[in-house]
CSV table of C-alpha atoms and ligand atoms in Angstrom, one decimal:
chain,number,residue,atom,x,y,z
A,1,MET,CA,73.2,90.1,112.4
A,2,LEU,CA,76.0,92.7,112.5
A,3,ASN,CA,77.8,93.5,115.7
A,4,ILE,CA,80.6,95.9,114.7
A,5,VAL,CA,83.4,97.7,116.5
A,6,LEU,CA,85.0,100.7,114.9
A,7,LEU,CA,88.6,101.1,116.0
A,8,GLY,CA,91.1,103.8,115.1
A,9,PRO,CA,92.9,106.9,116.4
A,10,PRO,CA,91.1,110.2,117.0
A,11,GLY,CA,90.3,111.7,113.6
A,12,ALA,CA,90.6,108.5,111.7
A,13,GLY,CA,87.0,108.9,110.5
A,14,LYS,CA,85.1,106.6,112.8
A,15,GLY,CA,82.2,109.0,113.3
A,16,THR,CA,82.0,109.8,109.6
A,17,GLN,CA,81.9,106.1,108.6
A,18,ALA,CA,79.5,105.4,111.4
A,19,GLU,CA,76.9,107.8,109.9
A,20,LEU,CA,77.2,105.9,106.6
A,21,ILE,CA,77.1,102.4,108.2
A,22,VAL,CA,74.0,103.2,110.2
A,23,LYS,CA,72.2,104.3,107.1
A,24,LYS,CA,73.1,101.3,105.0
A,25,TYR,CA,72.8,98.5,107.6
A,26,ASN,CA,70.2,100.0,109.9
A,27,ILE,CA,71.9,99.3,113.2
A,28,PRO,CA,72.2,101.8,116.0
A,29,GLN,CA,75.5,103.7,116.6
A,30,ILE,CA,76.8,103.6,120.1
A,31,SER,CA,79.4,106.3,120.5
A,32,THR,CA,80.7,106.5,124.1
A,33,GLY,CA,82.2,110.0,123.3
A,34,ASP,CA,78.7,111.2,122.2
A,35,ILE,CA,77.1,109.7,125.4
A,36,PHE,CA,79.6,111.5,127.6
A,37,ARG,CA,79.1,114.8,125.7
A,38,ALA,CA,75.3,114.5,126.1
A,39,ASN,CA,75.9,113.9,129.9
A,40,ILE,CA,78.1,116.9,130.2
A,41,LYS,CA,75.5,119.0,128.4
A,42,GLY,CA,72.8,117.7,130.6
A,43,GLY,CA,74.9,118.4,133.8
A,44,THR,CA,74.6,114.8,135.1
A,45,GLU,CA,76.8,113.2,137.7
A,46,LEU,CA,78.4,111.1,135.0
A,47,GLY,CA,79.1,114.1,132.9
A,48,LYS,CA,80.7,115.9,135.8
A,49,LYS,CA,83.0,112.9,136.4
A,50,ALA,CA,83.9,112.5,132.7
A,51,GLN,CA,84.5,116.1,131.9
A,52,SER,CA,87.9,116.6,133.6
A,53,TYR,CA,89.4,113.6,131.8
A,54,MET,CA,88.0,114.6,128.4
A,55,ASP,CA,89.2,118.2,128.7
A,56,LYS,CA,92.8,116.8,129.2
A,57,GLY,CA,92.5,114.2,126.4
A,58,GLU,CA,92.8,111.4,128.9
A,59,LEU,CA,90.5,108.3,128.9
A,60,VAL,CA,87.6,108.3,131.3
A,61,PRO,CA,88.2,105.5,133.8
A,62,ASP,CA,87.1,102.0,132.7
A,63,GLU,CA,84.5,101.6,135.5
A,64,LEU,CA,82.6,104.7,134.3
A,65,VAL,CA,82.4,103.3,130.7
A,66,VAL,CA,81.8,99.6,131.0
A,67,ASP,CA,78.4,99.8,132.9
A,68,LEU,CA,77.2,102.5,130.6
A,69,VAL,CA,77.9,100.3,127.5
A,70,ARG,CA,76.3,97.2,129.2
A,71,ASP,CA,73.1,99.2,129.8
A,72,ARG,CA,73.1,100.6,126.3
A,73,LEU,CA,73.5,97.1,124.7
A,74,ASN,CA,70.5,95.9,126.8
A,75,GLN,CA,68.2,98.3,125.1
A,76,ASP,CA,65.7,96.8,122.5
A,77,ASP,CA,67.2,98.6,119.5
A,78,CYS,CA,70.4,96.6,119.9
A,79,ALA,CA,68.7,93.2,119.6
A,80,ASP,CA,69.4,92.9,115.9
A,81,GLY,CA,72.9,94.3,115.8
A,82,PHE,CA,74.8,97.4,116.8
A,83,MET,CA,77.9,99.4,116.1
A,84,LEU,CA,80.3,100.5,118.8
A,85,ASP,CA,82.2,103.7,118.0
A,86,GLY,CA,85.0,104.6,120.4
A,87,PHE,CA,84.5,101.5,122.6
A,88,PRO,CA,86.5,99.5,123.6
A,89,ARG,CA,89.5,101.7,124.1
A,90,THR,CA,91.5,99.5,126.5
A,91,VAL,CA,92.2,95.8,126.8
A,92,PHE,CA,90.1,95.8,130.0
A,93,GLN,CA,87.2,97.2,128.1
A,94,ALA,CA,87.7,94.6,125.3
A,95,GLU,CA,87.6,91.8,127.9
A,96,GLU,CA,84.5,93.1,129.5
A,97,LEU,CA,82.8,93.4,126.1
A,98,ASP,CA,83.7,89.8,125.4
A,99,LYS,CA,82.0,88.9,128.6
A,100,MET,CA,78.9,90.9,127.7
A,101,MET,CA,78.8,89.1,124.3
A,102,LYS,CA,79.2,85.7,125.9
A,103,GLU,CA,76.3,86.3,128.3
A,104,ARG,CA,74.1,86.9,125.3
A,105,ASN,CA,75.5,84.1,123.2
A,106,LEU,CA,76.7,86.7,120.7
A,107,SER,CA,80.0,87.6,119.2
A,108,ILE,CA,81.6,90.6,117.6
A,109,THR,CA,81.2,90.2,113.8
A,110,LYS,CA,84.0,92.5,112.7
A,111,VAL,CA,86.4,95.0,114.2
A,112,LEU,CA,87.0,97.6,111.5
A,113,ASN,CA,90.5,99.2,112.2
A,114,ILE,CA,90.6,102.4,110.3
A,115,GLU,CA,94.2,103.4,109.8
A,116,VAL,CA,95.5,107.0,109.1
A,117,GLU,CA,99.0,108.4,109.6
A,118,ALA,CA,99.4,110.4,112.8
A,119,SER,CA,100.6,113.5,110.9
A,120,LYS,CA,97.3,113.7,109.1
A,121,LEU,CA,95.1,113.2,112.2
A,122,ILE,CA,96.1,116.6,113.7
A,123,ASP,CA,94.9,118.6,110.7
A,124,ARG,CA,91.7,116.6,110.5
A,125,ILE,CA,90.8,117.1,114.1
A,126,ALA,CA,91.7,120.9,114.0
A,127,GLY,CA,89.3,121.2,111.0
A,128,ARG,CA,86.5,119.1,112.6
A,129,ARG,CA,83.1,120.7,113.3
A,130,VAL,CA,80.1,118.8,114.8
A,131,CYS,CA,76.4,119.5,114.9
A,132,ARG,CA,75.2,120.3,118.4
A,133,SER,CA,71.8,118.8,117.7
A,134,CYS,CA,72.2,115.7,115.6
A,135,GLY,CA,76.0,115.0,115.9
A,136,ALA,CA,76.7,115.0,112.2
A,137,THR,CA,80.4,115.5,111.5
A,138,TYR,CA,81.9,118.1,109.2
A,139,ASN,CA,85.4,119.5,108.3
A,140,ILE,CA,86.2,123.1,107.4
A,141,ASN,CA,88.7,121.7,104.8
A,142,THR,CA,87.3,118.4,103.5
A,143,LYS,CA,83.6,118.4,104.3
A,144,PRO,CA,82.2,121.9,104.9
A,145,THR,CA,78.6,122.6,105.5
A,146,ALA,CA,76.7,124.2,102.6
A,147,LYS,CA,75.9,127.3,104.9
A,148,GLU,CA,78.6,128.3,107.3
A,149,GLY,CA,77.9,127.2,110.9
A,150,ILE,CA,74.6,125.4,110.0
A,151,CYS,CA,74.1,121.7,109.8
A,152,ASP,CA,73.1,120.3,106.3
A,153,VAL,CA,71.1,117.5,107.9
A,154,CYS,CA,69.1,119.2,110.6
A,155,GLY,CA,69.7,123.0,110.5
A,156,GLY,CA,71.4,122.8,113.9
A,157,GLU,CA,74.3,124.8,115.1
A,158,VAL,CA,77.7,123.5,114.1
A,159,TYR,CA,80.5,123.9,116.6
A,160,GLN,CA,84.1,122.9,117.5
A,161,ARG,CA,84.5,120.3,120.3
A,162,ALA,CA,86.2,121.7,123.4
A,163,ASP,CA,88.9,118.9,123.2
A,164,ASP,CA,89.6,119.5,119.5
A,165,ASN,CA,92.5,121.8,120.1
A,166,ARG,CA,96.1,121.1,119.2
A,167,ASP,CA,97.4,120.6,122.8
A,168,THR,CA,94.7,118.0,123.7
A,169,VAL,CA,94.9,116.3,120.3
A,170,GLU,CA,98.5,115.4,120.8
A,171,ASN,CA,97.8,113.8,124.1
A,172,ARG,CA,94.8,112.0,122.7
A,173,ILE,CA,97.0,110.4,120.0
A,174,SER,CA,99.6,109.4,122.5
A,175,VAL,CA,96.9,107.9,124.8
A,176,TYR,CA,95.6,106.0,121.8
A,177,ASN,CA,99.1,104.6,121.0
A,178,SER,CA,99.7,103.4,124.5
A,179,GLN,CA,96.2,102.3,125.6
A,180,THR,CA,94.1,101.5,122.6
A,181,ALA,CA,96.5,100.4,119.9
A,182,PRO,CA,97.1,97.1,121.8
A,183,LEU,CA,93.6,96.2,120.7
A,184,VAL,CA,94.8,95.7,117.2
A,185,GLU,CA,96.8,92.7,118.3
A,186,TYR,CA,93.9,91.6,120.7
A,187,TYR,CA,91.5,91.4,117.8
A,188,THR,CA,94.0,90.0,115.3
A,189,LYS,CA,94.4,87.1,117.7
A,190,ALA,CA,90.6,86.8,118.1
A,191,GLY,CA,90.5,86.6,114.2
A,192,ASN,CA,87.9,89.3,113.5
A,193,LEU,CA,90.0,92.4,112.7
A,194,ALA,CA,89.7,94.0,109.3
A,195,THR,CA,92.1,96.7,108.4
A,196,ILE,CA,90.7,99.7,106.5
A,197,ASN,CA,92.8,102.3,104.7
A,198,GLY,CA,91.3,105.5,106.1
A,199,ASP,CA,93.6,107.8,104.1
A,200,GLN,CA,91.3,107.9,101.1
A,201,PRO,CA,88.2,110.0,100.2
A,202,MET,CA,85.3,109.2,102.6
A,203,ASP,CA,83.3,107.3,100.0
A,204,SER,CA,86.3,105.1,99.1
A,205,VAL,CA,86.8,104.3,102.7
A,206,PHE,CA,83.1,103.4,103.0
A,207,SER,CA,83.1,101.1,99.9
A,208,ASP,CA,86.1,99.2,101.4
A,209,ILE,CA,84.0,98.8,104.6
A,210,VAL,CA,81.1,97.5,102.5
A,211,LYS,CA,83.4,95.0,100.9
A,212,VAL,CA,84.2,93.6,104.4
A,213,LEU,CA,80.7,93.7,105.8
A,214,GLY,CA,78.9,92.5,102.7
A,215,GLU,CA,76.1,94.1,100.6
B,1,LIG,P1,86.8,110.0,114.5
B,1,LIG,O1,85.4,109.8,114.9
B,1,LIG,O2,87.6,108.8,114.2
B,1,LIG,O3,87.5,110.8,115.6
B,1,LIG,P2,85.7,111.8,112.5
B,1,LIG,O4,84.8,110.9,111.7
B,1,LIG,O5,85.1,112.7,113.4
B,1,LIG,O6,86.8,110.9,113.2
B,1,LIG,O7,86.7,112.6,111.5
B,1,LIG,C1,87.6,113.6,111.9
B,1,LIG,C2,87.6,114.7,110.9
B,1,LIG,O8,88.1,114.3,109.7
B,1,LIG,C3,86.2,115.2,110.6
B,1,LIG,O9,86.3,116.7,110.4
B,1,LIG,C4,85.9,114.6,109.3
B,1,LIG,O10,84.9,115.4,108.6
B,1,LIG,C5,87.2,114.5,108.6
B,1,LIG,N1,87.3,113.2,107.8
B,1,LIG,C6,86.8,112.0,108.1
B,1,LIG,N2,87.0,111.1,107.1
B,1,LIG,C7,87.8,111.8,106.2
B,1,LIG,C8,88.5,111.4,105.0
B,1,LIG,N3,88.4,110.1,104.5
B,1,LIG,N4,89.2,112.3,104.3
B,1,LIG,C9,89.3,113.6,104.8
B,1,LIG,N5,88.7,114.0,105.9
B,1,LIG,C10,88.0,113.1,106.6
B,2,LIG,P1,87.4,110.8,118.9
B,2,LIG,O1,86.2,110.7,118.0
B,2,LIG,O2,88.2,112.0,118.6
B,2,LIG,O3,88.2,109.6,118.9
B,2,LIG,P2,85.5,110.4,121.1
B,2,LIG,O4,84.3,111.3,120.8
B,2,LIG,O5,85.4,109.0,120.7
B,2,LIG,O6,86.7,111.1,120.3
B,2,LIG,O7,85.9,110.5,122.6
B,2,LIG,C1,86.2,111.8,123.2
B,2,LIG,C2,86.6,111.6,124.6
B,2,LIG,O8,85.7,110.8,125.4
B,2,LIG,C3,88.0,110.7,124.7
B,2,LIG,O9,89.1,111.5,124.6
B,2,LIG,C4,87.8,110.2,126.2
B,2,LIG,O10,88.2,111.2,127.2
B,2,LIG,C5,86.3,109.9,126.3
B,2,LIG,N1,86.0,108.6,125.9
B,2,LIG,C6,85.1,108.2,124.8
B,2,LIG,N2,85.0,106.8,124.8
B,2,LIG,C7,85.8,106.3,125.8
B,2,LIG,C8,86.1,105.0,126.2
B,2,LIG,N3,85.6,103.9,125.6
B,2,LIG,N4,86.9,104.9,127.3
B,2,LIG,C9,87.4,105.9,128.0
B,2,LIG,N5,87.2,107.2,127.6
B,2,LIG,C10,86.4,107.4,126.5
B,3,LIG,ZN1,72.5,118.4,112.6
């Protein structure tokens, strides 16, 4: 069973690698960012609460995130493993995740820490485009769609996220450095951190991940 956490700054390639991991290992991807965006689109209470934080590039408060992840991990499709993308993002969230795992007699198999230099993240995020229907990730520079504005996978509309503008991005990177980067030490101490060089072509990053997770 694989219980994976993807760690890394915004733009490191978590979502991109998640798509590949899901296909190969057949485990569900749990992206807290995707869940919040779906709630904003659906006009839910949670979406309304999360939106103002996301627009500024701040983290959504822990208490809005933790219960949501606990509920998601309780669903049947997580029984044989899962991959968390974008959670935990604070030491508090990591401690809560440890408790959830303990309650289930489970553990986190690997934390994949995808590293990319800060200077490259900003260009990656500025070029990011996402499918509104299926969530597939593209990049106008490094991974364009075959037809402009149309998702290769599902034919949906491809758009730029509201928070993928240069002002917000800089704040998101500094929020990452102050609130999320301490998790590198947290999981190094726990003994399950694997560092992945994210500054390579996407398929090379993925083959390094497969080396860590096993065929
Ligand atoms: P994250 O989920 O960590 O924020 P994404 O997977 O959405 O990151 O990637 C951010 C942007 O960078 C996307 O536009 C994606 O297509 C692009 N990208 C991802 N991995 C690479 C890579 N190895 N090389 C170049 N561009 C990449
Ligand atoms: P990226 O792929 O660029 O890292 P995400 O889609 O993971 O971005 O997250 C977008 C936004 O959603 C974050 O800037 C933050 O406001 C909110 N968010 C997502 N996951 C969490 C979390 N675990 N804790 C707090 N806020 C979160
Ligand atoms: Zn699509």
